[in-house]
Tab-separated table of C-alpha atoms in Angstrom:
chain	number	residue	atom	x	y	z
A	589	MET	CA	0.000	0.000	0.000
A	590	ARG	CA	2.912	2.348	0.633
A	591	LEU	CA	3.670	2.400	-3.089
A	592	SER	CA	0.074	3.165	-4.113
A	593	PRO	CA	-0.615	6.739	-5.265
A	594	LEU	CA	-1.649	9.208	-2.577
A	595	LEU	CA	-5.188	10.402	-3.265
A	596	CYS	CA	-5.633	14.173	-3.467
A	597	TYR	CA	-8.383	16.472	-4.736
A	598	ARG	CA	-6.907	16.820	-8.228
A	599	GLN	CA	-6.621	13.069	-8.699
A	600	TYR	CA	-10.113	12.621	-7.295
A	601	ARG	CA	-11.518	15.026	-9.906
A	602	GLN	CA	-9.668	13.239	-12.708
A	603	LEU	CA	-11.065	9.802	-11.835
A	604	ASN	CA	-14.405	10.482	-13.578
A	605	ASN	CA	-16.270	7.979	-11.404
A	606	GLU	CA	-13.617	5.348	-12.037
A	607	GLY	CA	-11.998	3.755	-9.017
A	608	GLY	CA	-8.546	2.435	-8.343
A	609	ILE	CA	-6.139	1.510	-5.584
A	610	PHE	CA	-5.019	4.481	-3.502
A	611	ARG	CA	-3.828	5.484	-0.073
A	612	PHE	CA	-5.176	8.425	1.865
A	613	THR	CA	-4.365	10.123	5.160
A	614	GLY	CA	-6.468	12.516	7.169
A	615	ASN	CA	-8.420	12.987	10.381
A	616	ILE	CA	-11.674	11.494	11.643
A	617	GLU	CA	-14.503	13.894	10.821
A	618	SER	CA	-17.635	11.864	11.545
A	619	ILE	CA	-19.331	8.477	11.261
A	620	THR	CA	-22.674	8.071	9.510
A	621	ASP	CA	-24.949	5.080	8.931
A	622	GLY	CA	-23.090	3.331	11.725
A	623	HIS	CA	-20.363	2.089	9.376
A	624	THR	CA	-19.374	4.960	7.066
A	625	LEU	CA	-16.323	6.865	8.248
A	626	TRP	CA	-15.671	10.349	6.859
A	627	VAL	CA	-12.004	11.312	6.766
A	628	ARG	CA	-10.888	14.909	6.203
A	629	GLY	CA	-7.590	15.390	4.393
A	630	ASP	CA	-5.708	18.540	3.406
A	631	ASP	CA	-7.888	19.277	0.381
A	632	LEU	CA	-10.407	16.423	0.252
A	633	THR	CA	-12.943	14.666	2.478
A	634	ILE	CA	-13.587	11.037	1.545
A	635	ALA	CA	-15.983	8.346	2.769
A	636	VAL	CA	-14.747	4.954	4.006
A	637	SER	CA	-16.972	1.903	4.374
A	638	LEU	CA	-15.876	0.013	7.496
A	639	LEU	CA	-17.820	-3.166	6.694
A	640	LYS	CA	-15.500	-6.183	6.396
A	641	THR	CA	-12.532	-3.887	6.953
A	642	ASN	CA	-9.290	-4.548	8.801
A	643	CYS	CA	-9.064	-1.721	11.362
A	644	PHE	CA	-5.972	-1.229	13.501
A	645	LEU	CA	-5.242	1.114	16.378
A	646	LEU	CA	-1.603	2.068	16.788
A	647	PRO	CA	-0.908	3.014	20.432
A	648	LEU	CA	2.052	5.287	21.004
A	649	HIS	CA	4.112	6.102	24.059
A	650	GLN	CA	6.155	9.265	24.209
A	651	GLY	CA	9.858	8.570	24.321
A	652	SER	CA	9.457	4.859	23.552
A	653	ALA	CA	11.561	3.496	20.694
A	654	PHE	CA	9.155	0.564	20.359
A	655	PRO	CA	5.429	1.344	20.720
A	656	ASP	CA	2.968	-1.366	21.613
A	657	ALA	CA	1.875	-3.714	18.855
A	658	PRO	CA	-1.029	-2.506	16.663
A	659	GLU	CA	-4.381	-3.579	18.075
A	660	GLN	CA	-6.928	-4.958	15.616
A	661	ILE	CA	-10.349	-3.538	16.420
A	662	ARG	CA	-13.841	-4.195	15.130
A	663	TRP	CA	-15.338	-1.588	12.840
A	664	ASN	CA	-18.189	-0.862	15.260
A	665	ARG	CA	-15.667	0.287	17.878
A	666	VAL	CA	-14.440	3.105	15.658
A	667	SER	CA	-17.304	5.330	16.816
A	668	THR	CA	-15.696	5.438	20.285
A	669	LEU	CA	-12.429	6.892	18.985
A	670	THR	CA	-11.638	10.555	19.454
A	671	GLU	CA	-12.721	12.921	16.712
A	672	GLY	CA	-9.687	14.343	14.944
A	673	LEU	CA	-7.566	11.202	15.365
A	674	LYS	CA	-5.356	10.604	12.342
A	675	VAL	CA	-6.306	7.867	9.881
A	676	PHE	CA	-4.448	5.991	7.143
A	677	ILE	CA	-6.535	4.248	4.483
A	678	GLY	CA	-5.126	1.889	1.904
A	679	GLY	CA	-7.169	-0.043	-0.620
A	680	GLN	CA	-9.741	0.173	-3.372
A	681	LEU	CA	-11.712	3.307	-4.223
A	682	LYS	CA	-14.933	2.402	-6.039
A	683	MET	CA	-18.417	3.656	-6.824
A	684	GLN	CA	-21.110	3.037	-4.231
A	685	ASP	CA	-24.416	4.901	-3.994
A	686	ASN	CA	-23.347	7.267	-6.794
A	687	ARG	CA	-20.153	8.340	-5.081
A	688	LEU	CA	-16.539	7.222	-4.868
A	689	ILE	CA	-15.810	5.535	-1.558
A	690	PHE	CA	-13.076	3.423	-0.040
A	691	ALA	CA	-14.501	-0.068	0.486
A	692	SER	CA	-13.302	-3.613	0.997
A	693	SER	CA	-13.686	-6.373	-1.535
A	694	LYS	CA	-13.124	-10.120	-1.290
A	695	GLU	CA	-9.931	-9.817	-3.311
A	696	LEU	CA	-8.613	-6.684	-1.610
A	697	PRO	CA	-9.654	-5.984	2.007
A	698	LEU	CA	-9.346	-2.363	3.044
A	699	THR	CA	-6.682	-1.454	5.608
A	700	VAL	CA	-7.488	1.347	8.058
A	701	ILE	CA	-4.931	2.446	10.665
A	702	PHE	CA	-5.662	4.970	13.401
A	703	TYR	CA	-2.560	6.710	14.746
A	704	SER	CA	-1.276	9.837	16.442
A	705	CYS	CA	2.361	10.072	15.335
A	706	PRO	CA	3.589	12.520	12.656
A	707	ASP	CA	2.749	11.392	9.120
A	708	THR	CA	6.421	11.234	8.165
A	709	GLU	CA	7.068	8.726	10.944
A	710	LEU	CA	4.093	6.436	10.257
A	711	PRO	CA	5.907	3.744	8.160
A	712	GLN	CA	8.783	3.530	10.648
A	713	THR	CA	6.398	3.445	13.613
A	714	ILE	CA	4.288	0.644	12.108
A	715	ILE	CA	7.367	-1.464	11.351
A	716	ARG	CA	8.802	-0.933	14.838
A	717	ALA	CA	5.471	-1.722	16.490
A	718	ALA	CA	5.026	-4.851	14.375
A	719	ARG	CA	8.135	-6.323	16.013
A	720	THR	CA	6.304	-7.384	19.161
A	721	ARG	CA	8.088	-8.370	22.318
A	722	ASN	CA	9.088	-12.003	22.722
A	723	GLU	CA	6.908	-12.637	25.762
A	724	TYR	CA	6.663	-15.801	27.815
A	725	TRP	CA	3.017	-15.207	28.800
A	726	ASN	CA	0.085	-15.079	26.352
A	727	SER	CA	-3.646	-15.785	26.281
A	728	ILE	CA	-3.354	-19.596	26.097
A	729	THR	CA	-0.544	-19.909	28.643
A	730	PRO	CA	-2.805	-20.446	31.724
A	731	VAL	CA	-4.798	-23.222	30.024
A	732	SER	CA	-1.683	-25.009	28.796
A	733	LEU	CA	0.014	-24.730	32.200
A	734	VAL	CA	-2.959	-26.159	34.096
A	735	THR	CA	-3.475	-28.957	31.556
A	736	GLY	CA	0.191	-29.941	31.601
A	737	ALA	CA	0.379	-29.863	35.408
A	738	LEU	CA	-2.703	-32.107	35.763
A	739	ILE	CA	-1.283	-34.629	33.309
A	740	LEU	CA	2.041	-34.742	35.157
A	741	VAL	CA	0.299	-35.100	38.528
A	742	TYR	CA	-1.731	-37.988	37.117
A	743	ILE	CA	1.432	-39.682	35.851
A	744	ALA	CA	3.165	-39.241	39.219
A	745	ALA	CA	0.128	-40.520	41.131
A	746	SER	CA	-0.181	-43.548	38.837
A	747	PHE	CA	3.369	-44.764	39.609
A	748	LEU	CA	3.640	-43.490	43.186
A	749	GLY	CA	3.106	-46.908	44.780
A	750	ARG	CA	5.505	-48.774	42.490
A	751	PRO	CA	9.144	-48.539	43.684
A	752	ALA	CA	10.490	-49.617	40.298
A	753	PHE	CA	9.146	-46.402	38.778
A	754	ARG	CA	10.530	-44.075	41.451
A	755	LEU	CA	12.576	-42.137	38.866
A	756	THR	CA	9.455	-41.639	36.730
A	757	VAL	CA	7.617	-40.120	39.695
A	758	ILE	CA	10.509	-37.790	40.491
A	759	THR	CA	10.842	-36.692	36.871
A	760	ALA	CA	7.103	-35.987	36.544
A	761	LEU	CA	7.054	-33.931	39.744
A	762	ALA	CA	10.132	-31.984	38.685
A	763	ALA	CA	8.617	-31.293	35.233
A	764	ILE	CA	5.602	-29.593	36.847
A	765	PHE	CA	7.886	-26.725	37.851
A	766	ILE	CA	9.369	-26.172	34.362
A	767	PRO	CA	6.989	-23.307	33.305
A	768	ILE	CA	7.862	-21.226	36.387
A	769	LEU	CA	11.546	-22.063	36.506
A	770	PRO	CA	12.660	-18.913	34.600
A	771	VAL	CA	11.523	-16.679	37.490
A	772	PHE	CA	13.197	-18.581	40.341
A	773	PRO	CA	16.828	-18.562	41.458
A	774	PRO	CA	19.466	-19.541	40.669
A	775	GLY	CA	18.418	-19.563	36.992
A	776	PHE	CA	16.539	-16.243	37.316
A	777	LEU	CA	19.715	-14.281	36.590
A	778	LEU	CA	19.953	-15.943	33.180
A	779	THR	CA	16.297	-15.042	32.549
A	780	VAL	CA	17.141	-11.372	33.171
A	781	PHE	CA	19.915	-11.597	30.584
A	782	TYR	CA	17.485	-13.348	28.218
A	783	ARG	CA	14.989	-10.459	28.427
A	784	ARG	CA	17.636	-7.824	27.826
A	785	ILE	CA	19.186	-9.653	24.889
A	786	THR	CA	15.789	-10.285	23.252
A	787	GLU	CA	15.060	-6.541	23.457
A	788	ALA	CA	18.345	-5.878	21.650
A	789	SER	CA	17.417	-8.537	19.097
A	790	ARG	CA	14.018	-6.913	18.594
A	791	GLU	CA	15.700	-3.587	17.912
A	792	SER	CA	18.003	-5.225	15.350
A	793	ARG	CA	15.020	-6.872	13.645
A	794	ALA	CA	13.229	-3.517	13.425
A	795	HIS	CA	16.337	-1.915	11.913
A	796	TRP	CA	16.565	-4.862	9.523
A	797	ASP	CA	13.010	-4.222	8.326
A	798	LEU	CA	13.599	-0.487	7.996
A	799	ALA	CA	16.808	-1.054	6.008
A	800	ARG	CA	15.066	-3.499	3.650
A	801	PHE	CA	12.383	-0.922	2.839
A	802	GLY	CA	14.880	1.925	2.522
A	803	LEU	CA	13.461	3.744	5.565
A	804	LEU	CA	16.607	3.739	7.714
A	805	GLN	CA	18.529	6.953	7.333
A	806	GLY	CA	22.173	6.483	6.414
A	807	ALA	CA	21.810	2.723	5.852
A	808	SER	CA	23.922	1.105	3.126
A	809	LYS	CA	23.050	-1.875	0.938
A	810	ASN	CA	24.723	-4.276	3.342
A	811	SER	CA	23.032	-2.823	6.418
A	812	ALA	CA	20.022	-5.141	6.199
A	813	ARG	CA	22.263	-8.222	6.135
A	814	ARG	CA	24.298	-7.003	9.119
A	815	TYR	CA	21.172	-6.314	11.160
A	816	ALA	CA	19.738	-9.726	10.212
A	817	ILE	CA	22.887	-11.553	11.300
A	818	ARG	CA	22.989	-9.586	14.562
A	819	ALA	CA	19.290	-10.283	15.258
A	820	TYR	CA	19.614	-14.042	14.683
A	821	THR	CA	22.818	-14.221	16.762
A	822	LEU	CA	21.248	-12.381	19.690
A	823	GLU	CA	18.113	-14.540	19.536
A	824	ALA	CA	20.165	-17.738	19.581
A	825	LEU	CA	22.202	-16.444	22.543
A	826	ALA	CA	19.055	-15.380	24.415
A	827	TRP	CA	17.351	-18.754	24.038
A	828	ALA	CA	20.563	-20.569	24.996
A	829	LEU	CA	20.662	-18.571	28.241
A	830	MET	CA	16.968	-19.230	28.907
A	831	LEU	CA	17.342	-22.986	28.385
A	832	LEU	CA	20.487	-23.052	30.503
A	833	GLY	CA	18.646	-21.313	33.352
A	834	ILE	CA	15.766	-23.797	33.102
A	835	PHE	CA	18.219	-26.706	33.096
A	836	ILE	CA	20.019	-25.397	36.197
A	837	ASN	CA	16.773	-24.914	38.128
A	838	LEU	CA	15.343	-28.233	36.946
A	839	THR	CA	18.495	-30.058	38.052
A	840	PHE	CA	18.314	-28.305	41.412
A	841	ILE	CA	14.669	-29.356	41.954
A	842	PHE	CA	15.359	-32.893	40.700
A	843	LEU	CA	18.153	-33.315	43.228
A	844	ILE	CA	15.954	-32.020	46.054
A	845	LEU	CA	13.120	-34.416	45.142
A	846	LEU	CA	15.581	-37.286	44.807
A	847	LEU	CA	16.980	-36.499	48.253
A	848	PHE	CA	13.519	-36.524	49.789
A	849	GLN	CA	12.771	-39.844	48.053
A	850	VAL	CA	15.979	-41.392	49.404
A	851	ILE	CA	15.232	-40.144	52.909
A	852	SER	CA	11.631	-41.340	52.807
A	853	PHE	CA	12.613	-44.808	51.649
């Protein structure tokens, strides 16, 4: 969409009721019919149909090199956004109800981005925000943790009364603690290093993307390759530290459980 022509009043007049693929930036003016967004640009106000449209909200934090990831929102939530918020539209302009309007089609869904950064910084901001943090916790983490713990408890309980499978019981009990091992000593120190290195890797990946699209000031042709190599190297180092911390803590817990088993028997 970045390479599509920028729609202005003169181009709009020359279309003669014929559509095309354009991009347009402006500010929210109003919403009518519950799904028609009117966007006011420098010299043109255009209508945007939000039905079956990919809408994104780009949160920004002052002084942050990496804003939060873009949030995909439903079109009916747009009415709650502040009037005057900046909007980027990219997609097909076509005739509807005797007027030219931006609208989605099956082949080409419309992209609408709401933002508050300067227009000149929008491409860089989107690319930086798209490189989300490498987080350990997400929406399915609690379900997976509970499910895994119950399975391991069942395995341990099944072999608890059979001395020949004592090692199986110890291993199952030790494995229950694996998801929380990164936040406990002594491996916690390696987790801290992991977080810091992944942030540096994320920055390198963002610079890699910017260099590939020619948006990084002063970048040479080989800059993208250097940033890619640095990003992959840092990621490999970060995960090696994380796994090493988990291994240290798991070994520590395994030895404690084994000691209790020896004492109890």
